[in-house]
Amino acid sequence: MKDYKLEIWATLICFILVAFIGGFFSSFVVILNEVFFYQVPTPEGLVDFYGETMFVIKEHLTVMGFPLHYFLLVMFSWIGVTIIGAIWCFIMDGIEERQRA
Amino acid sequence: MEPRGEVFVLGLVLSIVVLVISVLISVWARRLTRNLGDYYVAGRSIGAINNGLAMVSLALSLTTFIGLTALIIEGVYIAVAVYASFTAAFIGLMILAAPYLRRHKSFTTMAFISERYDSKTLRYISVVVMMVVSVLYLAGNLKGIGIVFYFLLGVPEVVGIVVGGLVVTLYVTLGGMYGVTYNQTFQTIVLLFCLMLPVAMILRALGTAGWFFPPLGYGDLVPEMIEFVPHYFWAMLEHPITYIAIFLGSFFGIIGLPHFVMRFFTVRDAKEARWSTVLCVFLVGLVNTTVYATGFAAVYFMQTTAGVELTPAAYDYMVFILVEALAGEGWLALAVAGSVAAGLSTVSGLLMIMGAGLIHDLYGELKPEVDDEKKLKLSYLAMFLVGVFVILFSLNPPEFILKAIMWAFGIAAAGLGVPIVLGIWWKRTNKYGVGVGMVVGSLIGFAGWIMIDYMGMNPVDIPFPFFNTYLYGPMGWIKVTVLAVCFSFILTVVVSWLTPPPPENLQRQVDVMHGWPDYDEKRYNGKGLPIAVIVISVFLLWFMTTLYDVFPK
């Protein structure tokens, strides 16, 4: 039962992490961030907040020249999920070995 | 956009080399095919590296090469979000389904659904769903091959569709799954070199510091890109449910797309299935980020180079235009060969699953007395006929390649992804629940595609009671995926709960799929998962109806 619980929890946590950084990340950082934290919920509000460009980033938040949210989206959805996948594989390899034993 | 005006000999030669090698690999692989198991699942003998590379070429179709670049040029930030989600979805596929499907020892997705729920009816329904999503997926890719031929030779796209379609039909028919697998591995290697190197040359010509690593080598172009297209990194002001629809479509769609799932039936064991996916997602991410760089470089090039004026219709050729202008004809030839390889690999995987579905899952069930030898012969015939049918269908392909594929993902998610995931993780799922869920879910997706994409109706005008009001916005149509997937989940769980549980021998399959040598009724049989699925699905349907006044219509 211990390995069963480990399988369930490892799968649940890894899936939530992968879903968030791969699926919802840009939504959260780019839109919800603006709507909920900066209270600029309309296009007109965004224009007031960011100027006429409606360009939803802040200049100082850049990594290697990229806007932070873009960099994180690209990196997390690629390197991030690869690492999470590898960790999950190691856990499942361990469970499989014990199942065979 | 006009073709180059003259035959591009070097590109043509390299493309022919790719085509000939593909056929030769299949001729060689035919020797390995001795029975039906060899033909459909390569004798379940494929290793992790081989399978991982083969999956990469399945994932990186011409849609990536051509369609994504075009979308990025148009400044559609959401295209990057789509591909980010698609990349991550491979890990979702691995975590929720891949190793468990391998342990089930089915030949196809349709066979899995039929055997897990002990229902021939579900097998027939899933064959129909599979055919719909595969044809949608295929048509776009064959159109891409036509685009490459048009650019190379100036011949109509239809010539490329027919020639490319016939070559791939030939090698799939000849080599079966062994041929498809080794071809896909070869095509991945071609594709990686033929995309990464020309893009690196483009970035070098544009003067970027990190040109040798295209995924990030264009960072110092960002200020200029922002100056030219201020909204470049600005997410479209869409309701967040749009992104959730993309997540649902990509994560459950990839589990439901049979040509991806079929790769896991070919590997040696569950461990190989897992690690092949990790390799695959790393390489897919590498190529996708390189394609983002191509799109950005294209914008920079168009804005800074005098005399470059392109119509949106020409964006499909942008990869080739860039490579030719900034890297030279040698690199262009490589890019063309890579494009041909990308198109062939995806088409071959789809043809394989369609042939297997028709013979193994349809004919084999209707005529169980037919022996394997005859089925094998019929498989060759079916594969050929399917290839010819798809070529004919592709002569009138969808206008936007990527859009057709996103519809395919949505339908596959609701029709096949949901029954697979619940069949693996919840013992109580039964054939009644799955039947209702997959029929209603896939019909919602299919009806949405027919009305919005095929008939051209405005999403808010289609007759989805109550919900159609909320299908507003530039990407409003994609919210149909939320309806399809959520209703599929809700109906599957509720109907399964209200009807008798499946017999013990079917529930036992779940323990076997998870690798347990013994049977324990309590495993994968709790109330947590079904309750969470219902709550999340209802929440998403409700969330779709919120913030109506906030986002532009």
XYZ file of C-alpha atoms in Angstrom:
654
model
C 0.000 0.000 0.000
C 2.990 2.278 0.628
C 4.084 2.055 -3.009
C 0.501 2.517 -4.182
C 0.252 5.779 -2.240
C 3.644 6.851 -3.516
C 2.504 6.222 -7.094
C -0.711 8.190 -6.610
C 0.920 11.165 -4.883
C 3.919 11.321 -7.225
C 1.594 11.192 -10.222
C -0.775 13.795 -8.812
C 1.945 16.260 -7.864
C 3.871 15.836 -11.116
C 0.713 16.182 -13.204
C -0.364 19.361 -11.414
C 3.110 20.859 -11.840
C 3.287 19.944 -15.517
C -0.256 21.174 -16.146
C 0.458 24.471 -14.447
C 3.780 25.322 -16.028
C 2.897 23.896 -19.401
C -0.761 24.625 -19.642
C -1.748 27.572 -17.538
C 1.451 29.459 -17.054
C 1.035 32.155 -19.658
C -2.555 32.626 -18.614
C -1.617 33.153 -15.001
C 1.409 35.358 -15.483
C 0.113 37.432 -18.349
C -3.612 37.772 -17.801
C -4.634 36.802 -14.305
C -1.688 38.682 -12.905
C -3.003 41.835 -14.502
C -6.633 41.236 -13.737
C -6.325 40.239 -10.116
C -3.192 41.911 -8.818
C -3.155 45.153 -10.736
C -6.920 45.619 -11.088
C -6.801 46.498 -14.761
C -9.522 44.182 -16.010
C -10.478 45.886 -19.268
C -8.590 46.674 -22.479
C -9.047 50.352 -21.713
C -7.581 49.774 -18.284
C -4.564 48.047 -19.783
C -3.958 51.003 -22.075
C -4.002 53.326 -19.080
C -1.734 51.015 -17.130
C 0.848 50.199 -19.751
C 0.531 53.040 -22.202
C -0.699 53.020 -25.770
C 1.323 49.956 -26.759
C -0.800 47.659 -24.545
C 2.415 45.735 -24.095
C 1.937 43.759 -20.938
C 5.437 43.501 -19.529
C 7.585 45.612 -17.305
C 10.890 46.685 -18.764
C 13.088 45.611 -15.899
C 11.631 42.116 -15.809
C 13.699 40.553 -18.563
C 15.946 37.504 -18.782
C 18.501 37.253 -21.603
C 16.630 39.966 -23.403
C 13.263 38.239 -23.144
C 10.266 39.403 -21.173
C 10.178 37.363 -17.969
C 6.831 35.662 -18.561
C 7.837 34.618 -22.070
C 11.179 33.244 -20.903
C 9.559 31.302 -18.088
C 6.823 29.946 -20.351
C 9.310 28.689 -22.909
C 11.816 27.355 -20.386
C 9.314 25.773 -18.014
C 7.274 24.160 -20.751
C 10.457 22.647 -22.158
C 13.250 22.128 -19.599
C 10.879 22.243 -16.631
C 8.579 19.489 -17.834
C 11.514 17.382 -19.010
C 12.997 17.461 -15.496
C 9.641 16.746 -13.847
C 9.117 13.854 -16.266
C 12.542 12.433 -15.476
C 11.911 12.649 -11.719
C 8.586 10.841 -12.146
C 10.329 8.164 -14.219
C 12.902 7.552 -11.467
C 10.133 7.180 -8.893
C 8.200 4.759 -11.108
C 11.371 2.777 -11.892
C 11.826 2.288 -8.149
C 8.227 1.188 -7.640
C 8.484 -1.210 -10.576
C 11.598 -2.823 -9.137
C 9.886 -3.394 -5.801
C 6.779 -4.771 -7.570
C 8.963 -7.320 -9.360
C 10.735 -8.255 -6.138
C 3.497 34.443 -53.191
C 5.179 33.264 -56.315
C 7.323 30.125 -56.471
C 11.055 30.566 -56.975
C 10.593 30.684 -60.737
C 13.071 27.950 -61.519
C 13.543 24.388 -60.426
C 15.636 24.300 -57.251
C 17.876 21.420 -58.237
C 19.806 20.962 -54.995
C 16.639 21.041 -52.880
C 14.944 18.648 -55.249
C 17.894 16.236 -55.134
C 18.014 16.227 -51.337
C 14.224 15.767 -51.139
C 14.403 12.827 -53.525
C 17.244 11.373 -51.441
C 15.017 11.586 -48.335
C 12.129 9.949 -50.214
C 14.298 7.156 -51.654
C 15.966 6.395 -48.311
C 12.510 6.205 -46.716
C 11.359 3.610 -49.239
C 14.638 1.651 -48.917
C 14.305 1.538 -45.132
C 10.830 0.079 -45.555
C 12.040 -2.524 -48.053
C 14.722 -3.535 -45.543
C 12.247 -3.492 -42.643
C 9.873 -5.779 -44.497
C 12.225 -8.681 -43.782
C 11.565 -8.195 -40.072
C 7.802 -8.497 -40.516
C 6.680 -12.090 -40.060
C 3.291 -11.808 -38.420
C 0.505 -9.409 -37.507
C 2.231 -8.361 -34.279
C 5.337 -7.391 -36.234
C 3.272 -5.451 -38.762
C 1.255 -3.410 -36.268
C 3.515 -3.044 -33.211
C 6.979 -3.997 -34.521
C 6.993 -7.149 -32.392
C 7.034 -4.905 -29.281
C 10.808 -4.786 -29.678
C 11.563 -1.065 -29.993
C 13.947 0.511 -27.466
C 13.563 3.825 -25.632
C 15.934 5.877 -27.807
C 14.493 4.569 -31.067
C 10.929 5.108 -29.869
C 11.696 8.557 -28.459
C 13.200 9.692 -31.763
C 10.267 8.211 -33.689
C 7.811 10.110 -31.478
C 9.658 13.366 -32.115
C 9.056 13.108 -35.840
C 5.391 12.327 -35.202
C 5.093 15.450 -33.081
C 7.002 17.741 -35.408
C 4.872 17.817 -38.470
C 4.913 20.394 -41.234
C 2.443 22.325 -39.104
C 5.310 23.135 -36.784
C 7.713 24.011 -39.551
C 5.331 26.104 -41.609
C 2.124 26.865 -39.710
C 3.667 27.974 -36.400
C 6.183 30.259 -38.082
C 3.331 31.922 -39.973
C 1.308 32.413 -36.790
C 4.236 33.958 -34.935
C 4.837 36.378 -37.804
C 1.250 37.481 -37.473
C 1.979 38.293 -33.851
C -0.228 35.638 -32.348
C 1.365 35.167 -28.936
C -1.159 32.461 -28.179
C 0.530 30.283 -30.810
C 3.531 30.070 -28.507
C 1.209 29.162 -25.639
C -0.334 26.407 -27.791
C 3.042 24.905 -28.525
C 4.232 25.300 -24.933
C 1.192 23.324 -23.858
C 1.696 20.776 -26.624
C 5.310 20.211 -25.530
C 4.316 19.719 -21.907
C 1.452 17.467 -22.950
C 3.909 14.671 -23.733
C 4.766 14.443 -20.054
C 1.025 14.447 -19.320
C 0.677 11.544 -21.739
C 3.500 9.717 -19.990
C 2.244 10.322 -16.457
C -1.373 9.428 -17.142
C -1.212 6.764 -19.814
C 1.946 5.628 -21.615
C 3.484 2.915 -19.390
C 0.054 1.613 -18.377
C -1.043 1.213 -21.970
C 2.160 -0.684 -22.699
C 1.449 -3.165 -19.906
C -2.070 -3.710 -21.274
C -0.606 -5.296 -24.418
C -3.236 -4.058 -26.841
C -2.419 -3.360 -30.476
C -4.293 -0.071 -30.773
C -6.207 2.553 -28.775
C -9.466 1.107 -30.060
C -8.499 -2.385 -28.916
C -7.601 -1.007 -25.487
C -10.995 0.650 -25.072
C -12.800 -2.459 -26.282
C -10.878 -4.864 -24.027
C -10.802 -2.644 -20.950
C -14.582 -2.179 -21.073
C -15.439 -5.522 -22.725
C -17.541 -3.932 -25.437
C -17.482 -4.417 -29.194
C -19.777 -1.421 -29.624
C -17.188 0.842 -28.002
C -14.585 -0.551 -30.389
C -16.679 0.435 -33.402
C -17.411 3.897 -31.988
C -13.742 4.487 -31.242
C -12.782 3.422 -34.785
C -15.134 6.097 -36.137
C -13.688 8.755 -33.796
C -10.171 7.682 -34.756
C -10.921 8.001 -38.472
C -12.358 11.517 -38.036
C -9.416 12.877 -36.042
C -6.834 11.153 -38.253
C -8.284 12.545 -41.481
C -8.409 16.059 -39.995
C -4.802 15.716 -38.884
C -3.616 14.217 -42.172
C -5.149 16.680 -44.574
C -3.166 19.576 -43.143
C 0.114 17.719 -43.329
C -0.301 16.607 -46.926
C -1.147 20.199 -47.824
C 2.193 21.157 -46.263
C 4.043 18.766 -48.582
C 2.173 20.395 -51.475
C 3.404 23.821 -50.303
C 7.018 22.606 -50.325
C 6.667 21.238 -53.864
C 5.010 24.431 -55.073
C 7.865 26.518 -53.739
C 10.515 24.163 -55.123
C 9.188 23.460 -58.571
C 6.390 25.888 -59.192
C 4.066 22.949 -59.769
C 0.570 23.077 -58.260
C 0.277 21.970 -54.631
C -1.812 19.032 -55.778
C 1.276 17.447 -57.396
C 3.126 17.515 -54.093
C 0.106 16.092 -52.287
C -0.162 13.192 -54.745
C 3.584 12.444 -55.019
C 4.274 12.801 -51.296
C 1.120 10.854 -50.442
C 1.988 7.995 -52.786
C 5.556 7.688 -51.488
C 4.443 7.544 -47.884
C 1.641 5.108 -48.707
C 4.171 2.908 -50.465
C 6.615 2.737 -47.598
C 3.982 2.309 -44.896
C 2.344 -0.480 -46.883
C 5.671 -2.168 -47.496
C 7.350 -1.899 -44.141
C 4.547 -1.908 -41.577
C 5.397 -0.650 -38.086
C 9.074 -1.658 -38.361
C 9.378 0.462 -41.489
C 7.413 3.340 -39.960
C 9.517 3.310 -36.783
C 12.934 3.232 -38.448
C 11.781 5.792 -40.992
C 10.552 8.110 -38.268
C 13.864 7.775 -36.442
C 15.749 8.609 -39.636
C 13.420 11.526 -40.337
C 13.883 12.942 -36.830
C 17.641 13.019 -37.272
C 17.239 14.682 -40.685
C 14.749 17.145 -39.263
C 16.892 18.141 -36.280
C 19.908 18.907 -38.453
C 17.921 20.477 -41.257
C 16.080 22.863 -38.985
C 18.617 23.772 -36.329
C 21.557 24.472 -38.643
C 19.788 26.755 -41.153
C 18.127 28.712 -38.330
C 21.512 29.140 -36.632
C 22.849 30.521 -39.919
C 19.914 32.932 -40.150
C 20.550 34.227 -36.641
C 24.261 34.611 -37.380
C 23.439 36.635 -40.481
C 21.186 38.868 -38.366
C 24.091 39.433 -35.971
C 22.722 37.862 -32.800
C 25.250 36.927 -30.139
C 23.927 33.469 -29.313
C 23.242 32.326 -32.885
C 24.773 28.892 -32.247
C 21.894 28.023 -29.903
C 18.716 29.066 -31.763
C 16.206 28.533 -28.904
C 17.667 31.527 -27.067
C 20.096 32.995 -29.555
C 17.682 35.682 -30.677
C 17.264 37.348 -27.289
C 19.107 40.484 -28.339
C 16.643 41.014 -31.191
C 13.843 41.494 -28.674
C 14.040 45.312 -28.357
C 13.743 45.670 -32.148
C 10.912 43.166 -32.284
C 9.034 45.076 -29.607
C 9.627 48.293 -31.518
C 8.216 46.814 -34.739
C 5.354 44.839 -33.242
C 4.549 46.215 -29.778
C 2.073 43.479 -28.916
C 4.534 40.698 -29.677
C 4.742 39.288 -26.194
C 1.320 40.477 -25.187
C -1.096 37.677 -24.674
C -4.320 38.217 -26.580
C -6.844 39.671 -24.234
C -8.854 36.480 -24.019
C -10.778 34.881 -21.203
C -8.373 32.551 -19.315
C -10.662 29.645 -20.219
C -9.074 29.877 -23.676
C -5.764 28.771 -22.205
C -7.494 26.082 -20.188
C -9.132 24.852 -23.406
C -5.680 24.644 -24.968
C -4.491 22.688 -21.943
C -7.435 20.256 -22.053
C -7.128 19.803 -25.803
C -3.399 19.198 -25.803
C -3.063 17.109 -22.616
C -6.050 14.808 -23.175
C -5.968 15.131 -26.964
C -2.485 13.689 -27.194
C -3.637 10.736 -25.090
C -6.581 10.321 -27.455
C -4.643 10.625 -30.693
C -4.085 6.979 -31.646
C -0.935 7.488 -33.701
C 0.879 8.863 -30.633
C -0.486 6.177 -28.316
C 0.350 3.403 -30.770
C 4.058 4.149 -30.353
C 3.839 2.909 -26.760
C 2.511 -0.464 -27.869
C 5.731 -0.998 -29.834
C 8.266 -0.653 -27.002
C 9.792 -3.490 -24.991
C 8.340 -2.591 -21.600
C 6.837 0.169 -19.464
C 10.231 1.547 -18.449
C 11.226 2.022 -22.086
C 7.858 3.713 -22.689
C 8.556 6.201 -19.899
C 12.099 7.135 -20.841
C 11.331 7.361 -24.541
C 8.810 10.095 -23.669
C 11.354 12.057 -21.663
C 13.759 11.991 -24.611
C 10.930 12.956 -26.937
C 9.776 15.970 -24.913
C 13.309 17.310 -24.632
C 13.843 17.183 -28.408
C 10.352 18.459 -29.239
C 10.919 21.445 -26.940
C 14.279 22.087 -28.568
C 12.749 22.197 -32.042
C 9.684 24.208 -30.996
C 11.798 26.903 -29.385
C 13.924 26.985 -32.526
C 10.782 27.578 -34.566
C 9.841 30.495 -32.294
C 13.261 31.945 -33.148
C 12.485 31.530 -36.848
C 9.247 33.465 -36.484
C 10.899 36.306 -34.617
C 13.813 36.418 -37.046
C 11.291 36.631 -39.882
C 9.650 39.708 -38.383
C 13.007 41.353 -37.784
C 14.072 40.558 -41.350
C 10.855 41.892 -42.868
C 11.039 45.109 -40.893
C 14.724 45.846 -41.456
C 15.181 44.748 -45.052
C 14.130 47.163 -47.746
C 11.829 45.845 -50.438
C 10.466 42.878 -48.514
C 6.703 42.983 -48.743
C 4.816 39.789 -48.170
C 1.146 39.012 -47.973
C -0.095 36.903 -45.027
C -0.645 34.040 -47.482
C 3.109 33.980 -48.120
C 3.972 33.516 -44.447
C 3.727 29.764 -45.031
C 6.905 30.035 -47.128
C 8.729 32.272 -44.688
C 11.124 29.601 -43.474
C 12.384 29.064 -46.996
C 12.473 32.770 -47.868
C 14.546 33.524 -44.783
C 16.980 30.677 -45.280
C 17.512 31.560 -48.922
C 17.991 35.264 -48.251
C 20.225 34.993 -45.190
C 21.921 31.603 -45.273
C 22.191 30.594 -48.912
C 20.981 27.870 -51.231
C 22.926 25.043 -49.583
C 21.148 25.645 -46.296
C 17.862 26.103 -48.127
C 18.258 22.651 -49.637
C 18.707 21.253 -46.121
C 15.609 23.078 -44.864
C 13.559 21.734 -47.764
C 14.720 18.170 -47.118
C 13.887 18.616 -43.440
C 10.395 19.820 -44.322
C 9.777 16.822 -46.554
C 10.957 14.514 -43.756
C 8.673 16.266 -41.252
C 5.654 15.859 -43.508
C 6.308 12.219 -44.340
C 6.830 11.062 -40.765
C 3.543 12.370 -39.414
C 1.584 11.102 -42.397
C 3.109 7.631 -42.073
C 2.117 7.309 -38.415
C -1.445 8.313 -39.189
C -1.761 5.952 -42.133
C -0.482 3.123 -39.975
C -3.112 3.644 -37.287
C -5.923 4.065 -39.809
C -5.008 0.796 -41.543
C -4.670 -0.998 -38.212
C -8.002 0.389 -37.045
C -9.827 -0.791 -40.131
C -8.393 -4.313 -40.304
C -7.535 -5.183 -36.717
C -10.340 -3.379 -34.932
C -13.161 -3.368 -37.460
C -12.737 -6.254 -39.895
C -11.075 -8.469 -37.280
C -14.036 -8.033 -34.947
C -16.664 -8.510 -37.606
C -14.913 -11.625 -38.979
C -13.109 -13.218 -36.043
C -12.724 -16.516 -37.933
C -10.242 -14.956 -40.395
C -6.689 -16.108 -39.631
C -3.743 -13.782 -38.997
C -2.082 -14.528 -42.330
C -5.118 -13.325 -44.247
C -5.451 -10.301 -41.965
C -1.816 -9.438 -42.714
C -2.478 -9.562 -46.466
C -5.615 -7.482 -46.008
C -3.620 -5.001 -43.937
C -1.332 -4.306 -46.906
C -4.401 -3.682 -49.072
C -6.187 -1.571 -46.454
C -3.121 0.578 -45.869
C -2.845 1.264 -49.596
C -6.536 2.093 -49.966
C -6.469 4.392 -46.929
C -3.484 6.195 -48.433
C -5.307 6.752 -51.720
C -8.432 7.930 -49.885
C -6.462 10.445 -47.824
C -4.720 11.793 -50.930
C -8.117 12.358 -52.544
C -9.449 14.032 -49.383
C -6.377 16.238 -49.139
C -6.924 17.656 -52.614
C -9.361 20.008 -50.903
C -7.583 20.570 -47.578
C -8.600 22.914 -44.756
C -7.494 26.507 -45.228
C -5.622 26.786 -41.944
C -3.521 23.744 -41.136
C -3.025 24.430 -37.447
C -6.704 25.128 -36.822
C -7.763 21.768 -38.277
C -5.228 20.034 -36.073
C -6.453 21.841 -32.969
C -9.980 20.630 -33.726
C -8.596 17.099 -34.082
C -6.991 17.416 -30.648
C -10.267 18.581 -29.100
C -12.327 15.750 -30.574
C -9.680 13.165 -29.670
C -9.516 14.470 -26.104
C -13.254 14.113 -25.507
C -13.801 10.956 -27.576
C -10.744 8.851 -26.761
C -8.568 10.623 -24.173
C -11.189 10.658 -21.415
C -12.084 6.922 -21.633
C -8.396 5.981 -21.691
C -7.461 8.070 -18.640
C -10.457 7.000 -16.569
C -9.997 3.389 -17.690
C -6.473 3.435 -16.283
C -7.085 5.363 -13.067
C -10.636 4.484 -11.926
C -11.727 0.856 -11.752
C -15.378 1.780 -11.426
C -15.509 3.219 -14.963
C -17.782 0.993 -17.021
C -18.871 0.638 -20.615
C -22.149 2.505 -20.116
C -20.450 5.595 -18.757
C -17.737 5.491 -21.397
C -20.285 4.952 -24.165
C -22.336 8.003 -23.200
C -19.313 10.172 -22.410
C -17.360 9.438 -25.571
C -20.352 9.755 -27.893
C -21.582 13.049 -26.412
C -18.061 14.478 -26.008
C -16.884 13.661 -29.510
C -20.194 14.784 -31.026
C -19.877 18.182 -29.327
C -16.372 18.555 -30.747
C -17.323 17.261 -34.185
C -20.479 19.390 -34.402
C -18.420 22.427 -33.419
C -15.924 21.727 -36.184
C -18.644 21.183 -38.787
C -20.525 24.371 -37.913
C -17.647 26.734 -37.163
C -14.766 25.543 -39.319
C -16.482 23.722 -42.182
C -19.676 25.781 -42.553
C -18.046 29.012 -41.411
C -20.630 29.931 -38.769
C -19.864 32.494 -36.083
C -19.208 30.536 -32.842
C -21.734 32.587 -30.863
C -24.436 31.715 -33.403
C -24.108 27.942 -33.290
C -26.891 26.138 -31.465
C -25.143 25.073 -28.245
C -27.835 25.915 -25.705
C -26.752 28.456 -23.100
C -23.015 28.092 -23.762
C -22.885 29.600 -27.256
C -23.073 33.113 -25.761
C -19.682 32.499 -24.207
C -17.885 31.349 -27.353
C -16.903 34.966 -28.071
C -13.448 36.365 -28.759
C -10.808 35.859 -31.470
C -10.186 32.293 -30.289
C -13.742 31.705 -29.099
C -14.141 28.528 -31.113
C -11.501 26.749 -29.064
C -13.750 26.933 -26.004
C -15.814 24.147 -27.609
C -13.010 21.862 -26.389
C -13.888 22.785 -22.791
C -17.518 21.817 -23.404
C -16.580 18.552 -25.122
C -14.005 17.399 -22.570
C -15.921 18.488 -19.467
C -19.193 16.900 -20.607
C -17.311 13.741 -21.540
C -15.771 13.551 -18.045
C -19.008 14.377 -16.215
C -21.167 11.925 -18.168
C -18.618 9.104 -17.975
C -18.316 9.403 -14.192
C -22.003 9.971 -13.428
C -23.343 7.213 -15.690
C -20.669 4.773 -14.466
C -21.716 5.524 -10.911
C -25.421 5.043 -11.641
C -24.950 1.714 -13.456
C -23.567 -1.628 -12.217
C -19.798 -1.801 -11.644
C -17.700 -3.722 -14.159
C -16.952 -7.390 -13.318
C -13.821 -8.251 -11.364
C -11.875 -9.515 -14.388
C -12.114 -6.043 -15.961
C -11.217 -4.270 -12.727
C -8.250 -6.614 -12.387
C -6.873 -5.191 -15.647
C -6.293 -1.879 -13.864
C -3.997 -3.481 -11.280
C -2.149 -5.324 -14.041
C -1.667 -2.073 -15.990
C -0.099 -0.508 -12.910
C 2.290 -3.426 -12.537
C 0.829 -5.092 -9.424
C 1.258 -8.857 -9.316
C -1.776 -9.225 -7.049
C -5.328 -7.840 -7.055
C -6.602 -5.414 -4.449
C -10.135 -4.127 -4.789
C -9.325 -0.898 -2.929
C -6.630 0.266 -5.326
C -7.732 2.902 -7.900
C -11.278 2.557 -6.624
C -11.690 5.493 -4.250
C -14.153 8.338 -4.497
C -11.497 11.078 -4.587
C -10.754 10.956 -8.314
C -14.341 10.859 -9.635
C -15.447 13.604 -7.241
C -12.450 15.770 -8.194
C -13.159 15.194 -11.896
C -16.797 16.237 -11.509
C -15.998 19.273 -9.369
C -13.255 20.520 -11.703
C -15.380 19.937 -14.823
C -18.409 21.755 -13.393
C -16.132 24.556 -12.174
C -14.628 24.989 -15.641
C -18.070 25.092 -17.272
C -19.116 27.732 -14.748
C -15.851 29.659 -15.127
C -16.448 29.863 -18.872
C -19.596 31.871 -18.185
C -17.894 34.374 -15.872
C -16.095 37.668 -16.596
C -18.374 38.201 -19.587
C -18.099 41.973 -19.434
C -14.345 42.026 -18.923
C -12.997 40.631 -22.184
C -13.551 41.991 -25.700
C -16.144 40.186 -27.816
